[in-house]
Amino acid sequence: MKLTTLEAIKKKKELVVCSESGYIPLEMKTASGKWLGFDYEMSLAYAKELGVKLTMADTKWDGIIPSLISSKCDMIVSSMAKTVEREKAVAFSDPYYNNNFLIAVLDTPENRKKFAKIENFNTKDIKIAVKTGSAPDLYLKNSETFKNAEIMRFDADSDTVSAVLRGRSTAFIYDTPYVRVAELNNPGKLYVFPETFDKGDQFAVAMRTKDTDLVSSFNTFLANWKKSGGYEKTMKYYFESREWLSLLDK
């Protein structure tokens, strides 16, 4: 009888996780190539729970679901928003992070005055940078709030920030943790509009639809990790402290 994915993971003693590095502070790499971030730490904790080693497969976003479906990895742990559209292709775990979106512009007196209201972004002269295929990208495609703005799509998370800093776009929109860290990394250069929006976004782990035992196993781990205090400790380290920032250059 063919082994289930969970049984195969335990037999080979390896959990392979697809993730796209560069999304701070959830999945990222140091200068020497070492993985850091909340999603990495959660994956590592789950691998330890199973008694197996963790292998991270750095995967481009547009190919991450195909990589899972073609069995190049066992699960996707990469700040993936749980959506109805994605649920047609993959199975999701229980959500592990509730996320909102923020929008940021260059921090100038003119911009602070010009963008006093969210409606001020909804004009044809406004260019908004977003990462192709990301949850904010999907949101913008159906958003009345920004329907008149020009949407500029980029392949990398960092390119959306660079587009604003270099004057190529007016603003960039992304998940709350990424925007806040971008603000921290560029002191005095970015103004983050105080209002958050699209409050229904939740991050979850994606698995193949047939892998019901793996989904159940991860959900049990996640519930126990929260009860043990491991979840809260990791959240505080990556979302409230900035101790990890110095590790990125190592």
PDB file of C-alpha atoms in Angstrom:
ATOM      1  CA  MET A   1       0.000   0.000   0.000  1.00  0.00           C
ATOM      2  CA  LYS A   2       1.278   3.447  -0.919  1.00  0.00           C
ATOM      3  CA  LEU A   3       2.369   5.587   2.005  1.00  0.00           C
ATOM      4  CA  THR A   4       0.537   8.810   2.815  1.00  0.00           C
ATOM      5  CA  THR A   5       2.601  11.996   2.636  1.00  0.00           C
ATOM      6  CA  LEU A   6       2.810  12.144   6.433  1.00  0.00           C
ATOM      7  CA  GLU A   7       3.984   8.529   6.590  1.00  0.00           C
ATOM      8  CA  ALA A   8       6.531   9.203   3.835  1.00  0.00           C
ATOM      9  CA  ILE A   9       7.874  12.239   5.693  1.00  0.00           C
ATOM     10  CA  LYS A  10       8.411  10.163   8.821  1.00  0.00           C
ATOM     11  CA  LYS A  11       9.972   7.309   6.863  1.00  0.00           C
ATOM     12  CA  LYS A  12      12.491   9.482   5.004  1.00  0.00           C
ATOM     13  CA  LYS A  13      12.911  11.619   8.144  1.00  0.00           C
ATOM     14  CA  GLU A  14      12.659  14.857   6.173  1.00  0.00           C
ATOM     15  CA  LEU A  15      10.030  17.582   5.832  1.00  0.00           C
ATOM     16  CA  VAL A  16      10.412  19.676   2.672  1.00  0.00           C
ATOM     17  CA  VAL A  17       8.823  23.118   2.820  1.00  0.00           C
ATOM     18  CA  CYS A  18       8.354  25.447  -0.149  1.00  0.00           C
ATOM     19  CA  SER A  19       8.810  29.093   0.780  1.00  0.00           C
ATOM     20  CA  GLU A  20       9.866  32.256  -1.044  1.00  0.00           C
ATOM     21  CA  SER A  21      12.527  34.080   0.944  1.00  0.00           C
ATOM     22  CA  GLY A  22      12.468  37.866   1.141  1.00  0.00           C
ATOM     23  CA  TYR A  23       9.184  38.457   2.935  1.00  0.00           C
ATOM     24  CA  ILE A  24      10.314  40.095   6.168  1.00  0.00           C
ATOM     25  CA  PRO A  25       9.821  39.108   8.995  1.00  0.00           C
ATOM     26  CA  LEU A  26       8.183  35.788   8.104  1.00  0.00           C
ATOM     27  CA  GLU A  27      10.584  34.164   5.652  1.00  0.00           C
ATOM     28  CA  MET A  28      14.025  35.565   4.905  1.00  0.00           C
ATOM     29  CA  LYS A  29      17.668  34.626   4.509  1.00  0.00           C
ATOM     30  CA  THR A  30      20.841  36.032   5.997  1.00  0.00           C
ATOM     31  CA  ALA A  31      23.737  37.144   3.793  1.00  0.00           C
ATOM     32  CA  SER A  32      25.261  33.678   4.236  1.00  0.00           C
ATOM     33  CA  GLY A  33      22.037  31.929   3.198  1.00  0.00           C
ATOM     34  CA  LYS A  34      20.675  30.897   6.595  1.00  0.00           C
ATOM     35  CA  TRP A  35      16.892  30.970   6.949  1.00  0.00           C
ATOM     36  CA  LEU A  36      15.186  33.222   9.494  1.00  0.00           C
ATOM     37  CA  GLY A  37      11.626  34.320  10.177  1.00  0.00           C
ATOM     38  CA  PHE A  38       8.394  33.350  11.860  1.00  0.00           C
ATOM     39  CA  ASP A  39       7.339  30.897   9.145  1.00  0.00           C
ATOM     40  CA  TYR A  40      10.749  29.229   9.208  1.00  0.00           C
ATOM     41  CA  GLU A  41      10.686  28.877  13.003  1.00  0.00           C
ATOM     42  CA  MET A  42       7.172  27.427  12.853  1.00  0.00           C
ATOM     43  CA  SER A  43       8.259  24.930  10.182  1.00  0.00           C
ATOM     44  CA  LEU A  44      11.300  24.004  12.251  1.00  0.00           C
ATOM     45  CA  ALA A  45       9.158  23.453  15.343  1.00  0.00           C
ATOM     46  CA  TYR A  46       6.790  21.204  13.375  1.00  0.00           C
ATOM     47  CA  ALA A  47       9.693  19.188  11.932  1.00  0.00           C
ATOM     48  CA  LYS A  48      11.034  18.684  15.460  1.00  0.00           C
ATOM     49  CA  GLU A  49       7.577  17.571  16.567  1.00  0.00           C
ATOM     50  CA  LEU A  50       7.634  14.917  13.816  1.00  0.00           C
ATOM     51  CA  GLY A  51      11.216  13.940  14.661  1.00  0.00           C
ATOM     52  CA  VAL A  52      12.526  14.760  11.183  1.00  0.00           C
ATOM     53  CA  LYS A  53      14.918  17.266   9.621  1.00  0.00           C
ATOM     54  CA  LEU A  54      13.646  20.387   7.878  1.00  0.00           C
ATOM     55  CA  THR A  55      14.635  21.238   4.311  1.00  0.00           C
ATOM     56  CA  MET A  56      13.603  24.660   3.002  1.00  0.00           C
ATOM     57  CA  ALA A  57      13.035  24.901  -0.755  1.00  0.00           C
ATOM     58  CA  ASP A  58      13.327  28.545  -1.843  1.00  0.00           C
ATOM     59  CA  THR A  59      10.637  28.814  -4.514  1.00  0.00           C
ATOM     60  CA  LYS A  60       9.447  31.698  -6.698  1.00  0.00           C
ATOM     61  CA  TRP A  61       5.928  32.788  -5.833  1.00  0.00           C
ATOM     62  CA  ASP A  62       4.398  32.171  -9.254  1.00  0.00           C
ATOM     63  CA  GLY A  63       5.610  28.575  -9.155  1.00  0.00           C
ATOM     64  CA  ILE A  64       5.020  27.771  -5.509  1.00  0.00           C
ATOM     65  CA  ILE A  65       1.605  26.063  -5.818  1.00  0.00           C
ATOM     66  CA  PRO A  66       2.680  24.082  -8.925  1.00  0.00           C
ATOM     67  CA  SER A  67       5.763  22.952  -6.967  1.00  0.00           C
ATOM     68  CA  LEU A  68       3.550  21.651  -4.169  1.00  0.00           C
ATOM     69  CA  ILE A  69       1.149  19.892  -6.526  1.00  0.00           C
ATOM     70  CA  SER A  70       4.045  18.241  -8.396  1.00  0.00           C
ATOM     71  CA  SER A  71       5.438  16.972  -5.039  1.00  0.00           C
ATOM     72  CA  LYS A  72       8.610  19.060  -5.045  1.00  0.00           C
ATOM     73  CA  CYS A  73       7.751  19.837  -1.435  1.00  0.00           C
ATOM     74  CA  ASP A  74       5.379  18.597   1.254  1.00  0.00           C
ATOM     75  CA  MET A  75       3.788  21.919   2.181  1.00  0.00           C
ATOM     76  CA  ILE A  76       3.911  25.654   1.529  1.00  0.00           C
ATOM     77  CA  VAL A  77       4.770  27.850   4.509  1.00  0.00           C
ATOM     78  CA  SER A  78       5.181  31.267   2.937  1.00  0.00           C
ATOM     79  CA  SER A  79       2.713  33.854   4.292  1.00  0.00           C
ATOM     80  CA  MET A  80       0.089  32.497   1.923  1.00  0.00           C
ATOM     81  CA  ALA A  81      -3.364  33.995   2.338  1.00  0.00           C
ATOM     82  CA  LYS A  82      -6.187  31.505   2.531  1.00  0.00           C
ATOM     83  CA  THR A  83      -8.548  32.339  -0.342  1.00  0.00           C
ATOM     84  CA  VAL A  84     -11.509  30.640  -2.013  1.00  0.00           C
ATOM     85  CA  GLU A  85      -9.632  30.629  -5.318  1.00  0.00           C
ATOM     86  CA  ARG A  86      -6.562  28.919  -3.860  1.00  0.00           C
ATOM     87  CA  GLU A  87      -8.722  26.378  -2.057  1.00  0.00           C
ATOM     88  CA  LYS A  88      -9.656  25.017  -5.475  1.00  0.00           C
ATOM     89  CA  ALA A  89      -6.060  23.824  -5.837  1.00  0.00           C
ATOM     90  CA  VAL A  90      -4.768  23.182  -2.315  1.00  0.00           C
ATOM     91  CA  ALA A  91      -5.908  22.334   1.205  1.00  0.00           C
ATOM     92  CA  PHE A  92      -5.214  24.835   3.969  1.00  0.00           C
ATOM     93  CA  SER A  93      -4.392  24.428   7.627  1.00  0.00           C
ATOM     94  CA  ASP A  94      -6.082  26.429  10.339  1.00  0.00           C
ATOM     95  CA  PRO A  95      -5.024  30.098  10.007  1.00  0.00           C
ATOM     96  CA  TYR A  96      -1.934  31.074  11.982  1.00  0.00           C
ATOM     97  CA  TYR A  97      -1.886  34.834  11.387  1.00  0.00           C
ATOM     98  CA  ASN A  98      -4.594  37.465  10.852  1.00  0.00           C
ATOM     99  CA  ASN A  99      -3.302  40.092   8.463  1.00  0.00           C
ATOM    100  CA  ASN A 100      -4.278  43.549   7.248  1.00  0.00           C
ATOM    101  CA  PHE A 101      -2.893  45.669   4.419  1.00  0.00           C
ATOM    102  CA  LEU A 102      -1.137  49.040   4.694  1.00  0.00           C
ATOM    103  CA  ILE A 103      -0.138  51.577   2.067  1.00  0.00           C
ATOM    104  CA  ALA A 104       3.005  53.740   2.227  1.00  0.00           C
ATOM    105  CA  VAL A 105       4.395  56.720   0.313  1.00  0.00           C
ATOM    106  CA  LEU A 106       7.556  58.837   0.496  1.00  0.00           C
ATOM    107  CA  ASP A 107       7.542  60.773   3.742  1.00  0.00           C
ATOM    108  CA  THR A 108       7.352  64.398   2.652  1.00  0.00           C
ATOM    109  CA  PRO A 109       5.214  67.289   3.954  1.00  0.00           C
ATOM    110  CA  GLU A 110       3.489  67.366   0.565  1.00  0.00           C
ATOM    111  CA  ASN A 111       2.543  63.692   0.691  1.00  0.00           C
ATOM    112  CA  ARG A 112       1.330  63.852   4.281  1.00  0.00           C
ATOM    113  CA  LYS A 113      -0.970  66.678   3.242  1.00  0.00           C
ATOM    114  CA  LYS A 114      -2.006  65.176  -0.086  1.00  0.00           C
ATOM    115  CA  PHE A 115      -2.838  61.739   1.322  1.00  0.00           C
ATOM    116  CA  ALA A 116      -4.882  62.818   4.325  1.00  0.00           C
ATOM    117  CA  LYS A 117      -7.671  60.428   3.277  1.00  0.00           C
ATOM    118  CA  ILE A 118      -7.616  56.985   1.675  1.00  0.00           C
ATOM    119  CA  GLU A 119      -9.764  58.375  -1.151  1.00  0.00           C
ATOM    120  CA  ASN A 120      -6.801  60.534  -2.226  1.00  0.00           C
ATOM    121  CA  PHE A 121      -5.095  57.409  -3.607  1.00  0.00           C
ATOM    122  CA  ASN A 122      -7.970  56.718  -5.997  1.00  0.00           C
ATOM    123  CA  THR A 123      -6.996  58.954  -8.926  1.00  0.00           C
ATOM    124  CA  LYS A 124      -5.484  58.248 -12.342  1.00  0.00           C
ATOM    125  CA  ASP A 125      -2.220  60.058 -11.568  1.00  0.00           C
ATOM    126  CA  ILE A 126      -1.463  57.705  -8.663  1.00  0.00           C
ATOM    127  CA  LYS A 127       0.785  54.686  -9.269  1.00  0.00           C
ATOM    128  CA  ILE A 128       0.620  51.888  -6.705  1.00  0.00           C
ATOM    129  CA  ALA A 129       3.334  49.212  -6.585  1.00  0.00           C
ATOM    130  CA  VAL A 130       2.382  45.659  -5.643  1.00  0.00           C
ATOM    131  CA  LYS A 131       3.941  42.215  -5.878  1.00  0.00           C
ATOM    132  CA  THR A 132       2.524  40.100  -8.698  1.00  0.00           C
ATOM    133  CA  GLY A 133       0.171  37.394  -7.456  1.00  0.00           C
ATOM    134  CA  SER A 134       0.275  38.481  -3.809  1.00  0.00           C
ATOM    135  CA  ALA A 135      -2.829  38.883  -1.652  1.00  0.00           C
ATOM    136  CA  PRO A 136      -2.711  42.696  -2.048  1.00  0.00           C
ATOM    137  CA  ASP A 137      -2.520  42.214  -5.825  1.00  0.00           C
ATOM    138  CA  LEU A 138      -5.657  40.059  -5.774  1.00  0.00           C
ATOM    139  CA  TYR A 139      -7.320  42.631  -3.538  1.00  0.00           C
ATOM    140  CA  LEU A 140      -6.490  45.519  -5.880  1.00  0.00           C
ATOM    141  CA  LYS A 141      -7.979  43.726  -8.888  1.00  0.00           C
ATOM    142  CA  ASN A 142     -11.422  43.932  -7.264  1.00  0.00           C
ATOM    143  CA  SER A 143     -11.049  47.030  -5.107  1.00  0.00           C
ATOM    144  CA  GLU A 144     -13.324  50.028  -5.482  1.00  0.00           C
ATOM    145  CA  THR A 145     -11.021  51.982  -3.164  1.00  0.00           C
ATOM    146  CA  PHE A 146      -8.183  52.071  -5.724  1.00  0.00           C
ATOM    147  CA  LYS A 147     -10.015  51.381  -8.997  1.00  0.00           C
ATOM    148  CA  ASN A 148      -8.803  54.590 -10.685  1.00  0.00           C
ATOM    149  CA  ALA A 149      -5.137  54.274  -9.694  1.00  0.00           C
ATOM    150  CA  GLU A 150      -2.520  52.725 -11.986  1.00  0.00           C
ATOM    151  CA  ILE A 151      -1.270  49.408 -10.577  1.00  0.00           C
ATOM    152  CA  MET A 152       2.428  48.601 -11.112  1.00  0.00           C
ATOM    153  CA  ARG A 153       3.298  44.920 -10.599  1.00  0.00           C
ATOM    154  CA  PHE A 154       6.735  43.625  -9.568  1.00  0.00           C
ATOM    155  CA  ASP A 155       8.233  40.162  -9.128  1.00  0.00           C
ATOM    156  CA  ALA A 156       9.974  40.769  -5.798  1.00  0.00           C
ATOM    157  CA  ASP A 157       8.712  42.167  -2.480  1.00  0.00           C
ATOM    158  CA  SER A 158      11.668  44.551  -2.207  1.00  0.00           C
ATOM    159  CA  ASP A 159      10.997  45.982  -5.668  1.00  0.00           C
ATOM    160  CA  THR A 160       7.718  47.486  -4.481  1.00  0.00           C
ATOM    161  CA  VAL A 161       9.538  49.474  -1.794  1.00  0.00           C
ATOM    162  CA  SER A 162      12.347  50.460  -4.166  1.00  0.00           C
ATOM    163  CA  ALA A 163       9.799  51.749  -6.676  1.00  0.00           C
ATOM    164  CA  VAL A 164       8.566  54.264  -4.112  1.00  0.00           C
ATOM    165  CA  LEU A 165      11.997  55.248  -2.824  1.00  0.00           C
ATOM    166  CA  ARG A 166      13.239  55.840  -6.390  1.00  0.00           C
ATOM    167  CA  GLY A 167      10.144  57.752  -7.469  1.00  0.00           C
ATOM    168  CA  ARG A 168       8.868  55.169  -9.956  1.00  0.00           C
ATOM    169  CA  SER A 169       5.574  54.758  -8.097  1.00  0.00           C
ATOM    170  CA  THR A 170       3.588  56.921  -5.713  1.00  0.00           C
ATOM    171  CA  ALA A 171       2.916  54.239  -3.133  1.00  0.00           C
ATOM    172  CA  PHE A 172       3.246  50.556  -2.384  1.00  0.00           C
ATOM    173  CA  ILE A 173       0.711  48.336  -0.688  1.00  0.00           C
ATOM    174  CA  TYR A 174       1.538  45.218   1.256  1.00  0.00           C
ATOM    175  CA  ASP A 175       0.826  43.185   4.379  1.00  0.00           C
ATOM    176  CA  THR A 176       1.163  44.980   7.708  1.00  0.00           C
ATOM    177  CA  PRO A 177       4.359  43.262   8.959  1.00  0.00           C
ATOM    178  CA  TYR A 178       6.246  43.860   5.714  1.00  0.00           C
ATOM    179  CA  VAL A 179       5.272  47.541   5.507  1.00  0.00           C
ATOM    180  CA  ARG A 180       6.224  48.160   9.141  1.00  0.00           C
ATOM    181  CA  VAL A 181       9.642  46.555   8.709  1.00  0.00           C
ATOM    182  CA  ALA A 182      10.191  48.538   5.486  1.00  0.00           C
ATOM    183  CA  GLU A 183       9.405  51.683   7.480  1.00  0.00           C
ATOM    184  CA  LEU A 184      11.898  50.626  10.151  1.00  0.00           C
ATOM    185  CA  ASN A 185      14.614  49.870   7.597  1.00  0.00           C
ATOM    186  CA  ASN A 186      14.153  53.265   5.909  1.00  0.00           C
ATOM    187  CA  PRO A 187      13.913  55.710   8.831  1.00  0.00           C
ATOM    188  CA  GLY A 188      12.368  59.021   7.890  1.00  0.00           C
ATOM    189  CA  LYS A 189      11.799  57.971   4.274  1.00  0.00           C
ATOM    190  CA  LEU A 190       8.370  56.329   4.328  1.00  0.00           C
ATOM    191  CA  TYR A 191       5.008  57.588   5.539  1.00  0.00           C
ATOM    192  CA  VAL A 192       2.604  54.747   6.338  1.00  0.00           C
ATOM    193  CA  PHE A 193      -1.028  55.712   5.960  1.00  0.00           C
ATOM    194  CA  PRO A 194      -2.583  54.964   9.387  1.00  0.00           C
ATOM    195  CA  GLU A 195      -5.714  53.223   8.126  1.00  0.00           C
ATOM    196  CA  THR A 196      -5.611  49.459   7.545  1.00  0.00           C
ATOM    197  CA  PHE A 197      -7.996  47.714   5.178  1.00  0.00           C
ATOM    198  CA  ASP A 198      -9.187  44.323   3.931  1.00  0.00           C
ATOM    199  CA  LYS A 199      -9.263  42.882   7.415  1.00  0.00           C
ATOM    200  CA  GLY A 200     -10.336  39.375   6.359  1.00  0.00           C
ATOM    201  CA  ASP A 201      -6.919  38.180   5.180  1.00  0.00           C
ATOM    202  CA  GLN A 202      -5.486  35.150   7.015  1.00  0.00           C
ATOM    203  CA  PHE A 203      -2.216  33.267   6.493  1.00  0.00           C
ATOM    204  CA  ALA A 204      -2.323  29.467   6.501  1.00  0.00           C
ATOM    205  CA  VAL A 205      -0.129  26.520   5.492  1.00  0.00           C
ATOM    206  CA  ALA A 206      -0.981  24.965   2.116  1.00  0.00           C
ATOM    207  CA  MET A 207      -0.882  21.225   1.438  1.00  0.00           C
ATOM    208  CA  ARG A 208      -2.105  18.917  -1.316  1.00  0.00           C
ATOM    209  CA  THR A 209      -5.844  18.268  -1.166  1.00  0.00           C
ATOM    210  CA  LYS A 210      -5.320  14.520  -0.717  1.00  0.00           C
ATOM    211  CA  ASP A 211      -3.048  14.971   2.310  1.00  0.00           C
ATOM    212  CA  THR A 212      -5.802  15.102   4.920  1.00  0.00           C
ATOM    213  CA  ASP A 213      -3.649  13.359   7.527  1.00  0.00           C
ATOM    214  CA  LEU A 214      -0.897  15.949   7.113  1.00  0.00           C
ATOM    215  CA  VAL A 215      -3.406  18.795   7.466  1.00  0.00           C
ATOM    216  CA  SER A 216      -4.784  17.226  10.636  1.00  0.00           C
ATOM    217  CA  SER A 217      -1.274  16.629  12.007  1.00  0.00           C
ATOM    218  CA  PHE A 218      -0.198  20.223  11.418  1.00  0.00           C
ATOM    219  CA  ASN A 219      -3.411  21.622  12.934  1.00  0.00           C
ATOM    220  CA  THR A 220      -2.815  19.556  16.076  1.00  0.00           C
ATOM    221  CA  PHE A 221       0.778  20.802  16.248  1.00  0.00           C
ATOM    222  CA  LEU A 222      -0.319  24.429  15.785  1.00  0.00           C
ATOM    223  CA  ALA A 223      -2.883  24.196  18.590  1.00  0.00           C
ATOM    224  CA  ASN A 224      -0.334  22.617  20.934  1.00  0.00           C
ATOM    225  CA  TRP A 225       2.376  25.115  19.939  1.00  0.00           C
ATOM    226  CA  LYS A 226       0.049  27.930  20.926  1.00  0.00           C
ATOM    227  CA  LYS A 227      -0.805  26.261  24.241  1.00  0.00           C
ATOM    228  CA  SER A 228       2.881  25.719  25.065  1.00  0.00           C
ATOM    229  CA  GLY A 229       3.745  29.386  24.565  1.00  0.00           C
ATOM    230  CA  GLY A 230       6.036  28.703  21.605  1.00  0.00           C
ATOM    231  CA  TYR A 231       3.786  30.570  19.180  1.00  0.00           C
ATOM    232  CA  GLU A 232       3.583  33.699  21.352  1.00  0.00           C
ATOM    233  CA  LYS A 233       7.325  33.685  22.025  1.00  0.00           C
ATOM    234  CA  THR A 234       8.143  33.461  18.313  1.00  0.00           C
ATOM    235  CA  MET A 235       5.571  36.126  17.424  1.00  0.00           C
ATOM    236  CA  LYS A 236       7.046  38.559  19.946  1.00  0.00           C
ATOM    237  CA  TYR A 237      10.582  37.921  18.732  1.00  0.00           C
ATOM    238  CA  TYR A 238       9.845  38.632  15.068  1.00  0.00           C
ATOM    239  CA  PHE A 239       6.988  41.139  15.301  1.00  0.00           C
ATOM    240  CA  GLU A 240       7.750  43.138  18.435  1.00  0.00           C
ATOM    241  CA  SER A 241      11.519  42.983  18.914  1.00  0.00           C
ATOM    242  CA  ARG A 242      14.123  43.870  16.330  1.00  0.00           C
ATOM    243  CA  GLU A 243      16.906  41.642  17.675  1.00  0.00           C
ATOM    244  CA  TRP A 244      16.883  39.554  14.490  1.00  0.00           C
ATOM    245  CA  LEU A 245      17.640  42.517  12.201  1.00  0.00           C
ATOM    246  CA  SER A 246      21.366  42.344  12.979  1.00  0.00           C
ATOM    247  CA  LEU A 247      21.433  38.690  11.882  1.00  0.00           C
ATOM    248  CA  LEU A 248      20.511  39.514   8.285  1.00  0.00           C
ATOM    249  CA  ASP A 249      24.023  40.742   7.475  1.00  0.00           C
ATOM    250  CA  LYS A 250      25.722  37.624   8.839  1.00  0.00           C
TER     251      LYS A 250
END
